[in-house]
Short mmCIF file of C-alpha atoms in Angstrom, two decimals:
data_model
loop_
_atom_site.label_atom_id
_atom_site.label_comp_id
_atom_site.label_asym_id
_atom_site.label_seq_id
_atom_site.Cartn_x
_atom_site.Cartn_y
_atom_site.Cartn_z
CA MET A 848 26.24 -6.08 0.75
CA ASN A 849 23.49 -5.61 3.36
CA ASN A 850 24.62 -2.11 4.43
CA TYR A 851 24.38 -0.53 0.96
CA LEU A 852 21.77 2.00 2.17
CA THR A 853 24.41 3.56 4.40
CA GLU A 854 27.37 3.15 2.04
CA LYS A 855 26.36 3.57 -1.61
CA LYS A 856 25.62 6.92 -3.26
CA PRO A 857 22.01 7.96 -2.52
CA PHE A 858 20.72 7.42 -6.06
CA SER A 859 22.25 3.95 -6.32
CA ALA A 860 21.12 2.99 -2.81
CA LEU A 861 17.53 4.14 -3.32
CA LEU A 862 17.32 2.62 -6.79
CA VAL A 863 18.70 -0.76 -5.66
CA PHE A 864 16.19 -0.81 -2.81
CA ALA A 865 13.19 0.60 -4.68
CA LEU A 866 13.49 -1.13 -8.06
CA PRO A 867 12.62 -4.64 -6.84
CA ILE A 868 9.68 -3.16 -4.90
CA ILE A 869 8.51 -1.31 -8.02
CA ILE A 870 8.75 -4.42 -10.19
CA GLY A 871 7.13 -6.61 -7.55
CA ASN A 872 4.29 -4.20 -6.83
CA MET A 873 3.76 -3.71 -10.56
CA PHE A 874 3.16 -7.44 -10.81
CA GLN A 875 0.92 -7.31 -7.74
CA GLN A 876 -1.14 -4.44 -9.12
CA PHE A 877 -1.16 -6.01 -12.58
CA TYR A 878 -3.02 -9.02 -11.27
CA THR A 879 -5.58 -6.71 -9.63
CA LEU A 880 -6.02 -5.20 -13.08
CA VAL A 881 -6.55 -8.66 -14.51
CA ASP A 882 -8.97 -9.46 -11.66
CA SER A 883 -11.06 -6.46 -12.56
CA ALA A 884 -10.81 -7.01 -16.31
CA VAL A 885 -11.88 -10.66 -15.95
CA VAL A 886 -14.79 -9.62 -13.76
CA GLY A 887 -15.85 -6.79 -16.07
CA ARG A 888 -15.59 -8.81 -19.27
CA TYR A 889 -16.76 -12.27 -18.18
CA VAL A 890 -19.04 -11.67 -15.19
CA GLY A 891 -20.51 -8.24 -15.90
CA ILE A 892 -20.52 -4.53 -15.14
CA THR A 893 -22.48 -5.06 -11.91
CA ALA A 894 -19.86 -7.51 -10.65
CA LEU A 895 -17.09 -4.99 -11.41
CA ALA A 896 -19.05 -2.39 -9.48
CA ALA A 897 -19.28 -4.87 -6.58
CA VAL A 898 -15.51 -5.38 -6.56
CA GLY A 899 -15.00 -1.61 -6.66
CA ALA A 900 -17.46 -1.04 -3.82
CA SER A 901 -15.71 -3.63 -1.64
CA THR A 902 -12.30 -2.05 -2.26
CA SER A 903 -12.97 0.78 0.17
CA LEU A 904 -13.43 -1.78 2.96
CA THR A 905 -10.59 -4.12 1.99
CA ASN A 906 -8.24 -1.14 1.82
CA ILE A 907 -8.67 -0.63 5.55
CA PHE A 908 -7.21 -4.06 6.24
CA ILE A 909 -4.49 -3.64 3.63
CA PHE A 910 -3.49 -0.28 5.11
CA VAL A 911 -3.42 -1.74 8.62
CA ALA A 912 -1.09 -4.46 7.37
CA SER A 913 1.15 -2.12 5.37
CA GLY A 914 1.13 0.68 7.96
CA GLY A 915 1.94 -1.67 10.80
CA GLY A 916 4.54 -3.49 8.73
CA MET A 917 6.23 -0.23 7.79
CA GLY A 918 6.20 0.92 11.42
CA ALA A 919 7.77 -2.33 12.59
CA SER A 920 10.35 -2.21 9.78
CA VAL A 921 11.56 1.19 10.98
CA ILE A 922 12.52 -0.35 14.34
CA VAL A 923 14.13 -3.35 12.67
CA SER A 924 16.05 -1.04 10.30
CA ARG A 925 17.42 0.92 13.24
CA TYR A 926 18.68 -2.21 14.99
CA PHE A 927 20.08 -3.55 11.73
CA GLY A 928 21.89 -0.26 10.97
CA ALA A 929 23.31 -0.22 14.50
CA LYS A 930 24.26 -3.95 14.25
CA GLU A 931 22.20 -4.81 17.35
CA TYR A 932 21.11 -8.17 15.99
CA LYS A 933 19.70 -9.64 19.21
CA LYS A 934 17.27 -6.76 19.55
CA MET A 935 16.55 -6.96 15.85
CA LYS A 936 15.48 -10.60 16.10
CA SER A 937 13.31 -9.95 19.15
CA ALA A 938 11.59 -7.11 17.30
CA ILE A 939 10.98 -9.29 14.24
CA TYR A 940 9.48 -12.23 16.12
CA THR A 941 7.37 -9.94 18.29
CA ALA A 942 6.00 -8.17 15.21
CA MET A 943 5.13 -11.42 13.46
CA LEU A 944 3.24 -12.89 16.41
CA SER A 945 1.41 -9.62 17.09
CA PHE A 946 0.24 -9.38 13.49
CA LEU A 947 -0.98 -12.97 13.51
CA ILE A 948 -3.24 -12.21 16.46
CA LEU A 949 -4.40 -8.88 15.00
CA SER A 950 -5.22 -10.33 11.56
CA THR A 951 -7.31 -13.13 13.08
CA LEU A 952 -9.37 -10.65 15.07
CA LEU A 953 -9.87 -8.39 12.03
CA ALA A 954 -10.93 -11.34 9.87
CA ALA A 955 -13.60 -12.28 12.39
CA PHE A 956 -14.78 -8.66 12.52
CA GLY A 957 -15.07 -8.50 8.73
CA LEU A 958 -17.05 -11.71 8.47
CA VAL A 959 -19.55 -10.53 11.08
CA PHE A 960 -20.00 -6.90 10.08
CA GLY A 961 -19.01 -6.78 6.38
CA LYS A 962 -22.52 -6.73 4.92
CA GLY A 963 -23.73 -4.07 7.33
CA ILE A 964 -20.81 -1.82 6.47
CA MET A 965 -21.38 -2.23 2.73
CA THR A 966 -25.01 -1.29 3.21
CA LEU A 967 -24.04 1.86 5.12
CA LEU A 968 -21.68 2.77 2.26
CA LYS A 969 -24.67 2.99 -0.10
CA THR A 970 -23.50 0.11 -2.25
CA PRO A 971 -25.86 -0.11 -5.27
CA PRO A 972 -28.56 -2.69 -4.43
CA ASP A 973 -27.83 -4.74 -7.54
CA ALA A 974 -24.16 -5.10 -6.47
CA LEU A 975 -24.57 -5.64 -2.71
CA GLU A 976 -24.83 -9.43 -2.54
CA LEU A 977 -21.98 -9.89 -5.02
CA ALA A 978 -19.81 -7.55 -2.94
CA VAL A 979 -20.52 -9.53 0.24
CA GLU A 980 -19.77 -12.83 -1.53
CA TYR A 981 -16.40 -11.42 -2.64
CA LEU A 982 -15.58 -9.95 0.78
CA ASN A 983 -16.28 -13.11 2.80
CA ILE A 984 -13.68 -15.07 0.86
CA TYR A 985 -11.26 -12.16 1.24
CA PHE A 986 -11.65 -12.23 5.02
CA TYR A 987 -10.89 -15.96 5.18
CA GLY A 988 -7.48 -15.22 3.68
CA LEU A 989 -6.72 -12.12 5.77
CA PRO A 990 -4.19 -13.79 8.16
CA LEU A 991 -2.20 -14.98 5.13
CA LEU A 992 -2.27 -11.48 3.63
CA PHE A 993 -0.96 -10.05 6.90
CA MET A 994 1.74 -12.72 7.09
CA TYR A 995 3.00 -11.85 3.64
CA ASN A 996 3.01 -8.09 4.32
CA ILE A 997 4.88 -8.29 7.60
CA ILE A 998 7.49 -10.68 6.22
CA SER A 999 7.99 -8.47 3.16
CA SER A 1000 8.47 -5.46 5.45
CA MET A 1001 11.08 -7.38 7.43
CA PHE A 1002 12.94 -8.37 4.27
CA ASN A 1003 12.89 -4.71 3.18
CA ALA A 1004 14.17 -3.55 6.56
CA LEU A 1005 17.19 -5.82 6.10
CA GLY A 1006 17.80 -4.48 2.58
CA LYS A 1007 16.61 -7.77 1.06
CA SER A 1008 13.89 -6.33 -1.14
CA LYS A 1009 14.70 -8.71 -4.03
CA ILE A 1010 13.41 -11.74 -2.10
CA PRO A 1011 9.79 -10.52 -1.77
CA LEU A 1012 9.98 -9.66 -5.47
CA VAL A 1013 10.33 -13.31 -6.40
CA PHE A 1014 7.27 -14.27 -4.38
CA LEU A 1015 5.25 -11.33 -5.74
CA ILE A 1016 5.96 -12.36 -9.31
CA PHE A 1017 5.10 -15.98 -8.52
CA SER A 1018 1.89 -15.01 -6.72
CA SER A 1019 0.82 -12.61 -9.46
CA LEU A 1020 1.31 -15.10 -12.29
CA LEU A 1021 -0.46 -17.83 -10.35
CA ASN A 1022 -3.32 -15.45 -9.55
CA ILE A 1023 -3.77 -14.52 -13.20
CA PHE A 1024 -3.85 -18.17 -14.27
CA LEU A 1025 -6.37 -19.04 -11.55
CA ASP A 1026 -8.53 -16.02 -12.46
CA PHE A 1027 -9.08 -17.24 -15.99
CA TYR A 1028 -9.41 -20.88 -15.00
CA MET A 1029 -11.93 -20.37 -12.20
CA VAL A 1030 -14.04 -17.76 -14.01
CA THR A 1031 -14.00 -18.95 -17.62
CA GLU A 1032 -13.56 -22.71 -17.16
CA LEU A 1033 -15.20 -23.44 -13.80
CA GLU A 1034 -17.70 -20.56 -14.19
CA MET A 1035 -17.40 -19.59 -10.52
CA GLY A 1036 -18.20 -15.92 -11.17
CA ILE A 1037 -16.99 -13.28 -8.73
CA SER A 1038 -16.16 -15.92 -6.09
CA GLY A 1039 -13.69 -17.48 -8.54
CA VAL A 1040 -11.68 -14.25 -8.62
CA ALA A 1041 -11.70 -14.08 -4.82
CA TRP A 1042 -10.58 -17.70 -4.42
CA ALA A 1043 -7.84 -17.20 -6.99
CA THR A 1044 -6.39 -14.37 -4.90
CA PHE A 1045 -6.78 -16.36 -1.68
CA ILE A 1046 -4.90 -19.38 -3.03
CA ALA A 1047 -2.12 -17.42 -4.76
CA GLN A 1048 -1.42 -15.14 -1.80
CA GLY A 1049 -1.64 -18.02 0.66
CA ILE A 1050 0.98 -20.11 -1.11
CA SER A 1051 3.25 -17.08 -1.50
CA ALA A 1052 2.90 -16.19 2.20
CA LEU A 1053 3.82 -19.68 3.38
CA LEU A 1054 6.83 -19.91 1.06
CA SER A 1055 8.11 -16.46 2.06
CA PHE A 1056 7.80 -17.42 5.73
CA ILE A 1057 9.98 -20.51 5.18
CA VAL A 1058 12.64 -18.52 3.31
CA PHE A 1059 12.64 -15.78 5.96
CA MET A 1060 13.24 -18.29 8.73
CA PHE A 1061 16.28 -19.58 6.84
CA GLU A 1062 17.45 -15.99 6.37
CA MET A 1063 17.34 -15.42 10.11
CA ARG A 1064 19.77 -18.29 10.63
CA LYS A 1065 22.49 -16.19 8.98
CA PHE A 1066 22.58 -14.05 12.11
CA SER A 1067 24.29 -16.17 14.74
CA GLU A 1068 23.06 -14.02 17.62
CA LYS A 1069 20.00 -15.43 19.36
CA SER A 1070 17.20 -13.22 20.54
CA ASP A 1071 16.68 -13.10 24.28
CA LYS A 1072 12.90 -13.46 23.95
CA PHE A 1073 10.58 -14.78 21.27
CA PHE A 1074 7.94 -12.27 22.36
CA ASP A 1075 9.30 -9.17 24.08
CA THR A 1076 6.76 -6.78 25.57
CA THR A 1077 9.39 -4.04 25.70
CA GLU A 1078 10.03 -4.40 21.98
CA LEU A 1079 6.27 -4.49 21.38
CA SER A 1080 5.93 -1.19 23.24
CA THR A 1081 8.78 0.35 21.25
CA MET A 1082 7.32 -0.78 17.94
CA THR A 1083 3.85 0.35 18.95
CA ASN A 1084 5.15 3.90 19.43
CA VAL A 1085 5.96 3.96 15.71
CA ALA A 1086 3.56 1.39 14.27
CA LEU A 1087 0.35 2.35 16.06
CA PRO A 1088 0.28 5.97 14.85
CA SER A 1089 0.95 4.67 11.34
CA ILE A 1090 -1.84 2.08 11.66
CA LEU A 1091 -4.26 4.64 13.08
CA GLN A 1092 -3.33 7.13 10.38
CA GLN A 1093 -3.75 4.58 7.62
CA SER A 1094 -7.01 3.29 9.09
CA THR A 1095 -8.37 6.80 9.47
CA VAL A 1096 -7.44 7.53 5.87
CA SER A 1097 -9.26 4.36 4.82
CA ILE A 1098 -12.38 5.33 6.74
CA GLY A 1099 -12.29 8.73 5.10
CA LEU A 1100 -11.92 7.14 1.68
CA MET A 1101 -14.90 4.93 2.52
CA LEU A 1102 -16.94 8.09 2.94
CA VAL A 1103 -15.72 9.28 -0.45
CA GLN A 1104 -16.54 5.85 -1.90
CA SER A 1105 -20.08 6.13 -0.56
CA VAL A 1106 -20.47 9.34 -2.58
CA VAL A 1107 -19.40 7.51 -5.76
CA ASN A 1108 -21.65 4.54 -4.90
CA SER A 1109 -24.68 6.83 -4.83
CA PHE A 1110 -24.25 7.55 -8.56
CA GLY A 1111 -25.05 3.91 -9.48
CA SER A 1112 -23.30 0.81 -10.79
CA GLU A 1113 -22.27 2.20 -14.20
CA VAL A 1114 -20.44 5.21 -12.77
CA LEU A 1115 -18.98 2.99 -10.05
CA ALA A 1116 -17.66 0.54 -12.66
CA GLY A 1117 -15.89 3.35 -14.56
CA PHE A 1118 -14.49 4.71 -11.29
CA THR A 1119 -13.30 1.21 -10.33
CA ALA A 1120 -11.43 0.82 -13.61
CA SER A 1121 -9.66 4.17 -13.15
CA MET A 1122 -8.77 3.39 -9.55
CA ARG A 1123 -7.23 0.08 -10.61
CA VAL A 1124 -5.03 1.99 -13.03
CA GLU A 1125 -4.14 4.54 -10.36
CA SER A 1126 -3.07 1.77 -7.99
CA LEU A 1127 -0.60 0.72 -10.70
CA VAL A 1128 0.82 4.10 -11.72
CA ILE A 1129 1.51 5.29 -8.16
CA VAL A 1130 3.59 2.19 -7.39
CA PRO A 1131 6.91 3.95 -8.15
CA PHE A 1132 6.06 6.75 -5.73
CA ILE A 1133 5.11 4.32 -2.95
CA ALA A 1134 8.34 2.39 -3.53
CA ILE A 1135 10.42 5.58 -3.38
CA GLY A 1136 8.72 6.54 -0.11
CA ASN A 1137 9.32 3.08 1.39
CA ALA A 1138 12.94 3.11 0.23
CA LEU A 1139 13.46 6.55 1.75
CA SER A 1140 11.94 5.38 5.02
CA SER A 1141 14.41 2.50 5.45
CA TYR A 1142 17.21 4.67 4.03
CA THR A 1143 16.50 7.37 6.61
CA ALA A 1144 16.23 4.92 9.52
CA GLN A 1145 19.43 3.07 8.64
CA ASN A 1146 21.49 6.22 8.07
CA LEU A 1147 20.27 7.86 11.26
CA GLY A 1148 21.06 4.59 13.07
CA ALA A 1149 24.57 4.71 11.59
CA GLY A 1150 25.01 8.38 12.57
CA LYS A 1151 25.01 9.70 8.97
CA GLU A 1152 22.47 12.54 9.10
CA GLU A 1153 23.74 14.38 6.02
CA ARG A 1154 23.03 11.36 3.82
CA VAL A 1155 19.34 11.72 4.68
CA LYS A 1156 19.16 15.16 3.07
CA GLU A 1157 21.06 13.92 0.02
CA GLY A 1158 18.71 10.98 -0.28
CA PHE A 1159 15.63 13.19 -0.03
CA LEU A 1160 16.79 15.48 -2.85
CA THR A 1161 17.64 12.45 -4.97
CA ALA A 1162 14.18 11.00 -4.35
CA LEU A 1163 12.53 14.23 -5.52
CA GLY A 1164 14.37 13.94 -8.84
CA MET A 1165 13.21 10.35 -9.23
CA VAL A 1166 9.62 11.43 -8.50
CA GLY A 1167 9.78 14.07 -11.25
CA VAL A 1168 10.92 11.57 -13.89
CA PHE A 1169 8.18 9.05 -13.07
CA ALA A 1170 5.51 11.78 -12.94
CA VAL A 1171 6.26 12.95 -16.49
CA ILE A 1172 6.16 9.39 -17.88
CA ILE A 1173 2.84 8.64 -16.16
CA CYS A 1174 1.24 11.90 -17.32
CA VAL A 1175 2.11 11.32 -20.97
CA PHE A 1176 0.92 7.70 -20.85
CA LEU A 1177 -2.48 8.45 -19.32
CA GLN A 1178 -3.19 11.42 -21.57
CA PHE A 1179 -3.04 9.15 -24.60
CA CYS A 1180 -4.29 5.83 -23.21
CA SER A 1181 -7.22 6.54 -20.85
CA SER A 1182 -9.97 5.57 -23.34
CA PRO A 1183 -8.45 2.22 -24.45
CA ILE A 1184 -7.83 1.34 -20.79
CA VAL A 1185 -11.50 1.71 -19.81
CA GLU A 1186 -12.55 -0.25 -22.90
CA PHE A 1187 -10.09 -3.01 -21.89
CA PHE A 1188 -11.81 -3.41 -18.53
CA LEU A 1189 -15.40 -3.56 -19.70
CA GLY A 1190 -15.37 -4.78 -23.32
CA ASP A 1191 -18.93 -5.39 -24.49
CA GLU A 1192 -20.25 -4.29 -21.07
CA LEU A 1193 -19.02 -0.71 -21.68
CA THR A 1194 -21.61 2.04 -21.19
CA PRO A 1195 -21.33 5.82 -21.89
CA ALA A 1196 -21.49 6.63 -18.16
CA ALA A 1197 -18.71 4.18 -17.30
CA LEU A 1198 -16.51 5.42 -20.16
CA GLU A 1199 -17.00 9.09 -19.29
CA THR A 1200 -16.22 8.48 -15.63
CA GLY A 1201 -13.06 6.47 -16.29
CA ILE A 1202 -11.65 8.88 -18.88
CA GLY A 1203 -12.57 11.91 -16.79
CA TYR A 1204 -10.72 10.60 -13.73
CA MET A 1205 -7.55 9.46 -15.51
CA SER A 1206 -7.12 12.44 -17.85
CA PHE A 1207 -7.50 14.90 -14.95
CA MET A 1208 -5.44 13.07 -12.34
CA SER A 1209 -2.52 12.40 -14.71
CA TRP A 1210 -1.38 16.02 -14.29
CA PHE A 1211 -1.18 15.78 -10.51
CA TYR A 1212 0.50 12.46 -9.65
CA VAL A 1213 3.73 14.37 -9.05
CA LEU A 1214 2.06 15.65 -5.87
CA ILE A 1215 1.54 12.18 -4.41
CA GLY A 1216 5.16 11.43 -5.29
CA LEU A 1217 6.33 14.46 -3.30
CA LYS A 1218 4.03 13.47 -0.44
CA MET A 1219 5.33 9.88 -0.36
CA ALA A 1220 8.98 11.01 -0.35
CA MET A 1221 8.35 13.43 2.49
CA ASP A 1222 6.37 10.81 4.42
CA GLY A 1223 9.31 8.43 4.04
CA VAL A 1224 11.74 10.80 5.74
CA LEU A 1225 9.43 11.61 8.65
CA ARG A 1226 8.47 7.95 9.15
CA GLY A 1227 12.09 6.80 9.01
CA ALA A 1228 13.04 9.41 11.60
CA GLY A 1229 10.16 8.37 13.86
CA ASP A 1230 8.41 11.76 13.59
CA MET A 1231 5.01 10.13 13.58
CA PHE A 1232 3.17 13.11 15.05
CA MET A 1233 3.74 15.43 12.12
CA PHE A 1234 3.45 12.50 9.70
CA THR A 1235 -0.02 11.82 11.12
CA VAL A 1236 -1.09 15.47 11.25
CA ALA A 1237 -0.14 16.06 7.61
CA ASN A 1238 -1.91 12.94 6.36
CA LEU A 1239 -5.06 13.57 8.39
CA ALA A 1240 -5.22 17.16 7.13
CA ASN A 1241 -5.00 15.77 3.59
CA LEU A 1242 -7.80 13.32 4.30
CA ALA A 1243 -10.07 15.83 6.03
CA LEU A 1244 -9.85 18.30 3.17
CA ARG A 1245 -10.52 15.63 0.55
CA VAL A 1246 -13.53 14.24 2.40
CA ILE A 1247 -15.06 17.66 3.05
CA LEU A 1248 -14.73 18.76 -0.57
CA ALA A 1249 -15.98 15.46 -2.02
CA VAL A 1250 -18.93 15.01 0.35
CA THR A 1251 -20.14 18.60 0.05
CA LEU A 1252 -19.48 19.37 -3.63
CA ALA A 1253 -19.92 16.08 -5.53
CA PRO A 1254 -23.65 15.65 -4.73
CA ILE A 1255 -24.26 19.20 -6.01
CA PHE A 1256 -21.89 19.56 -8.99
CA GLY A 1257 -21.26 15.97 -10.03
CA VAL A 1258 -19.03 12.97 -9.34
CA ALA A 1259 -15.98 14.70 -10.86
CA PHE A 1260 -15.60 16.72 -7.66
CA VAL A 1261 -14.59 13.47 -5.94
CA TRP A 1262 -11.30 13.55 -7.82
CA TYR A 1263 -10.95 17.33 -8.10
CA ALA A 1264 -10.42 17.31 -4.34
CA VAL A 1265 -7.56 14.78 -4.41
CA PRO A 1266 -4.58 16.92 -5.58
CA VAL A 1267 -5.61 19.72 -3.22
CA GLY A 1268 -5.28 17.29 -0.31
CA TRP A 1269 -1.94 15.95 -1.53
CA LEU A 1270 -0.53 19.47 -1.83
CA LEU A 1271 -1.60 20.33 1.72
CA ASN A 1272 -0.08 17.06 3.01
CA PHE A 1273 3.30 17.75 1.39
CA SER A 1274 3.36 21.40 2.46
CA LEU A 1275 2.83 20.60 6.14
CA ALA A 1276 5.37 17.76 6.14
CA PHE A 1277 7.96 19.79 4.22
CA ALA A 1278 7.64 22.68 6.67
CA GLN A 1279 8.49 20.21 9.47
CA TYR A 1280 11.41 18.84 7.47
CA LYS A 1281 12.90 22.32 6.99
CA THR A 1282 12.92 22.92 10.76
CA GLY A 1283 15.23 19.91 11.27
CA LYS A 1284 13.23 18.79 14.30
CA TRP A 1285 12.97 15.26 12.89
CA LYS A 1286 16.66 14.72 13.73
CA SER A 1287 16.20 15.59 17.40
CA ILE A 1288 13.02 13.49 17.53
CA TYR A 1289 14.97 10.48 16.26
CA LYS A 1290 17.71 11.01 18.85
CA ALA A 1291 15.16 11.36 21.65
CA LYS A 1292 13.36 8.16 20.65
CA THR A 1293 16.53 6.08 20.34
CA ALA A 1294 17.79 7.36 23.68
CA GLN A 1295 14.70 6.05 25.48
#
């Protein structure tokens, strides 16, 4: 039943939508954990630091893909909820072609300016060349990464989140196999990990594209245009603020990363290990936010405003449950996790950094869950102004605190600043939610 987001009880609807995303993203993040563990154990602590240093740059491109994909999926969800299938198809094809062009341009930019950016970020000298070697292969595969993200967003907009799950699991397992084979058997070093990701994601992207094209045949209505500039303009109104917000956040996080980089490769390796774990444990919160975004868009499109409030309250309960589980897990497992990443390469500085980050942050992940849920409602309603303001305020506060305090009092102030920013983000967005203006903003946008 494709309209379950507008028909089922909020808990069932959100769980059915979010669970495949959670499972799929867990697999996706698990292979990034394996990437890092293989690098740390079999290539060395400097190589792990290089991967961690490059993450701040690759995140910009990932956030552009995910932010744009989420923005486009909001428009597609509206058309799907309103059963306007011709417009829905035009929006889908326009989004896919636009992202192909954008990803090609960004890949070229990365290949030309990647090394210069890494130098500006104060990447430790012993890790710089390894980071550039890793990044260049990443940029070659960027169009395929964008293809997969936009197609997954389109599947999610149609309530078909189980389909991307299959490809995520396939890609993750293939990536893990190729990691070990290319690094331990072929002895390709850090480039082996990069090529493993390139190949696995590329195959998954091409297969998902083929399946999506078959899925589109189920809608007998034909789109009026393959590329519609009007639809592009409509999607840009939602997608561009999201892309700019995500990109700005990434640039801010790059500044924070440069602070960590200045403490050397050992500290950076411990920080990288903890960030890999964080990327895994926040998956449920991201999935809840994405589910709430499509849930909000579809229910507003179907004229069911009250279901949005019910869904939001349900999402907050789900956030609370996941936050407790994550906190307990990290309080007991932070030390073995860091040891898993580095093995014989473990140093006291790396261990102290990794444990310090995870044991502190475990108490505050509930805040990012609240933030993601609130973001989902505003994004689904098209209230991108307040969504952007809240997220930029979060970023600005985090950057200011980290850049000014960490060099004086120690690297721990990089993560002490994080929950403060999340709390500010949620507070601003929740204040907007309580006014109810997001409902009138949605009506105004759909009436255009």
